[in-house]
Amino acid sequence: MFYELGEPLGEQETQEVIEEAASTIAKHRLEVPAVLFLEMHKPLSFVAGQAMVVAMPFLGPLFGPQKMARFTRFLQVRENVERLIQRIEELAEQKECKA
């Protein structure tokens, strides 16, 4: 039951996490609150990742421990949060153009 929590994600895994999270946010039409939340907490992304390590025994059964470990590794790099914000904004623009 040990999960790789030390190394940050590679480029392909990072892109997969960004796409999965952004598409889920866009599907539920939560683009604005998500972007506001991420912008406010961007400086604390590393701390949030470490908090997820502590919360993993409690939240792991709900979300899946491997998914949480992957997102924890994603949050180790602050630039990843900015990339996620940009992808959410891109998806929101695409939805506006279709409407």
Short mmCIF file of C-alpha atoms in Angstrom, two decimals:
data_model
loop_
_atom_site.label_atom_id
_atom_site.label_comp_id
_atom_site.label_asym_id
_atom_site.label_seq_id
_atom_site.Cartn_x
_atom_site.Cartn_y
_atom_site.Cartn_z
CA MET A 1 0.00 0.00 0.00
CA PHE A 2 2.89 2.33 -0.67
CA TYR A 3 2.44 4.97 -3.33
CA GLU A 4 5.06 6.98 -5.16
CA LEU A 5 4.86 10.41 -3.53
CA GLY A 6 8.42 11.66 -3.87
CA GLU A 7 9.04 12.64 -7.47
CA PRO A 8 6.93 15.17 -9.39
CA LEU A 9 4.94 13.84 -12.34
CA GLY A 10 6.42 13.54 -15.79
CA GLU A 11 5.14 15.73 -18.62
CA GLN A 12 2.69 13.17 -20.01
CA GLU A 13 1.19 12.37 -16.61
CA THR A 14 0.96 16.07 -15.80
CA GLN A 15 -0.95 16.71 -19.02
CA GLU A 16 -3.30 13.80 -18.23
CA VAL A 17 -4.06 15.21 -14.76
CA ILE A 18 -4.66 18.68 -16.19
CA GLU A 19 -7.00 17.36 -18.88
CA GLU A 20 -8.93 15.14 -16.48
CA ALA A 21 -9.38 17.85 -13.84
CA ALA A 22 -10.23 20.61 -16.34
CA SER A 23 -12.77 18.50 -18.22
CA THR A 24 -14.48 17.47 -14.96
CA ILE A 25 -14.67 21.10 -13.84
CA ALA A 26 -16.03 22.19 -17.22
CA LYS A 27 -18.55 19.34 -17.31
CA HIS A 28 -20.02 20.52 -14.02
CA ARG A 29 -19.89 24.18 -15.13
CA LEU A 30 -17.65 25.20 -12.22
CA GLU A 31 -15.07 27.12 -14.21
CA VAL A 32 -15.38 30.45 -12.39
CA PRO A 33 -15.29 29.11 -8.81
CA ALA A 34 -12.48 26.70 -9.70
CA VAL A 35 -10.32 29.42 -11.27
CA LEU A 36 -10.93 31.76 -8.33
CA PHE A 37 -10.07 29.03 -5.84
CA LEU A 38 -6.93 27.98 -7.72
CA GLU A 39 -5.72 31.58 -8.16
CA MET A 40 -6.19 32.31 -4.46
CA HIS A 41 -4.40 29.17 -3.35
CA LYS A 42 -1.68 28.96 -5.99
CA PRO A 43 1.08 30.06 -3.56
CA LEU A 44 0.04 27.26 -1.20
CA SER A 45 -0.01 24.47 -3.79
CA PHE A 46 2.97 22.64 -2.30
CA VAL A 47 1.49 22.86 1.19
CA ALA A 48 -1.84 21.58 -0.16
CA GLY A 49 -0.04 18.63 -1.70
CA GLN A 50 1.58 17.83 1.63
CA ALA A 51 -1.80 18.16 3.38
CA MET A 52 -3.18 15.61 0.93
CA VAL A 53 -0.48 13.18 2.04
CA VAL A 54 -1.71 13.57 5.61
CA ALA A 55 -5.37 13.24 4.54
CA MET A 56 -4.76 10.26 2.26
CA PRO A 57 -5.85 7.62 4.81
CA PHE A 58 -9.19 9.40 5.16
CA LEU A 59 -9.83 10.57 1.60
CA GLY A 60 -8.15 7.67 -0.19
CA PRO A 61 -11.15 5.34 0.11
CA LEU A 62 -13.40 8.04 -1.37
CA PHE A 63 -11.28 9.19 -4.29
CA GLY A 64 -8.84 6.31 -4.72
CA PRO A 65 -5.38 6.35 -3.15
CA GLN A 66 -3.54 6.18 -6.47
CA LYS A 67 -5.50 9.13 -7.85
CA MET A 68 -4.74 11.13 -4.71
CA ALA A 69 -1.05 10.21 -4.84
CA ARG A 70 -0.94 11.35 -8.48
CA PHE A 71 -2.61 14.68 -7.66
CA THR A 72 -0.28 15.16 -4.68
CA ARG A 73 2.69 14.77 -7.01
CA PHE A 74 0.99 17.16 -9.46
CA LEU A 75 0.75 19.87 -6.78
CA GLN A 76 4.48 19.71 -6.01
CA VAL A 77 5.14 22.01 -8.98
CA ARG A 78 3.47 25.42 -8.70
CA GLU A 79 3.50 25.96 -12.48
CA ASN A 80 1.15 22.99 -12.85
CA VAL A 81 -1.59 24.93 -11.09
CA GLU A 82 -1.18 27.78 -13.59
CA ARG A 83 -1.37 25.31 -16.47
CA LEU A 84 -4.56 23.86 -15.01
CA ILE A 85 -6.09 27.33 -14.74
CA GLN A 86 -5.20 28.07 -18.37
CA ARG A 87 -6.77 24.80 -19.54
CA ILE A 88 -9.98 25.50 -17.59
CA GLU A 89 -10.17 28.95 -19.19
CA GLU A 90 -9.62 27.43 -22.65
CA LEU A 91 -12.48 24.98 -22.14
CA ALA A 92 -14.73 27.79 -20.88
CA GLU A 93 -13.97 29.83 -24.02
CA GLN A 94 -14.73 26.86 -26.24
CA LYS A 95 -18.10 26.42 -24.53
CA GLU A 96 -18.91 30.11 -25.05
CA CYS A 97 -18.06 29.92 -28.74
CA LYS A 98 -20.38 26.94 -29.19
CA ALA A 99 -23.27 28.68 -27.45
#
